[in-house]
Every structure is written in C-alpha cells, then in structure tokens.
Coordinates of C-alpha atoms in Angstrom, one line a residue:
X11 CA 86.6 90.3 87.2
X12 CA 90.1 90.9 89.0
X13 CA 91.3 90.4 92.3
X14 CA 93.8 92.7 94.4
X15 CA 95.8 91.1 97.7
X16 CA 95.7 93.8 100.5
X17 CA 98.4 93.4 103.3
X18 CA 97.8 95.8 105.3
X19 CA 101.1 96.7 108.0
X20 CA 98.6 96.0 110.9
X21 CA 95.3 93.1 110.6
X22 CA 94.6 90.5 108.3
X23 CA 95.0 90.2 104.7
X24 CA 92.1 90.6 102.6
X25 CA 91.4 89.4 99.2
X26 CA 89.6 92.2 97.5
X27 CA 87.3 91.2 94.6
X28 CA 87.0 93.9 91.8
X29 CA 84.8 94.3 89.0
X30 CA 84.3 96.9 86.6
X31 CA 87.0 99.1 88.8
X32 CA 84.7 98.7 91.8
X33 CA 85.2 96.2 94.9
X34 CA 82.6 93.8 95.1
X35 CA 83.4 92.0 98.4
X36 CA 86.3 91.3 100.7
X37 CA 87.6 87.8 101.6
X38 CA 89.6 86.9 104.5
X39 CA 90.1 83.6 105.6
X40 CA 89.4 82.0 109.2
X41 CA 89.8 78.8 111.2
X42 CA 85.8 77.3 111.9
X43 CA 85.6 73.9 114.2
X44 CA 89.1 73.3 113.1
X45 CA 89.0 73.7 109.3
X46 CA 89.6 76.9 107.3
X47 CA 86.7 79.1 106.1
X48 CA 86.8 81.6 103.4
X49 CA 84.4 84.7 104.6
X50 CA 83.4 87.9 102.7
X51 CA 80.9 90.6 102.7
X52 CA 79.9 93.4 100.3
X53 CA 82.5 96.3 100.4
X54 CA 79.6 98.6 102.2
X55 CA 78.6 96.3 105.1
X56 CA 80.6 96.9 108.3
X57 CA 79.8 93.9 110.0
X58 CA 80.0 90.2 108.6
X59 CA 77.0 88.9 107.3
X60 CA 76.0 85.3 108.3
X61 CA 75.8 82.7 105.7
X62 CA 78.9 84.2 103.5
X63 CA 81.3 81.6 103.6
X64 CA 82.7 78.5 102.3
X65 CA 85.2 76.0 103.2
X66 CA 88.4 76.3 101.9
X67 CA 89.1 73.0 101.0
X68 CA 86.0 73.1 99.2
X69 CA 86.7 72.2 95.5
X70 CA 84.3 74.5 94.3
X71 CA 85.5 77.3 96.8
X72 CA 86.6 79.5 93.9
X73 CA 82.9 79.2 91.5
X74 CA 80.9 80.0 95.3
X75 CA 83.3 83.2 95.6
X76 CA 83.2 84.2 92.2
X77 CA 79.5 83.7 91.8
X78 CA 78.8 85.8 95.3
X79 CA 81.0 88.5 93.7
X80 CA 78.8 88.9 90.5
X81 CA 75.5 89.0 92.6

C-alpha cells in the first residue's frame, strides 16, 4: 500500500491511498464540531458516504484509514 498527495491548483488537497497500482480511497480533512476529521470514500463514489470518517486527533487514525483502504 502507498499514498500520493494531490495538490490541485483549485480545490482542496487530497491524499490518495493506493494498493496494487490502483487508487483505493481518497482522504480529505474537514472541520466538524470544532475538531478536525479525516473523511474518505472509494475512488468510484461521487458523493461522500456516511460513516467513512475518523477524528484526526485519534491515536489510531492511520490504522482506521489503512483498514478502510484494505477493505
């Protein structure tokens, strides 16, 4: 598994988690309830799916995102 940081000229940065040469999920950070949250979706979904998020301050945030990418 690997990752690529996409920094578009317009819009927000996106972290793409890649496995076997294919993008698995795209992770962005947003502010929710005065805290930062990582949210993600499979590459083929056009709208954000509910439940696909983790608090950025969580000790296991990277593990949660890695498990989602591997699923």
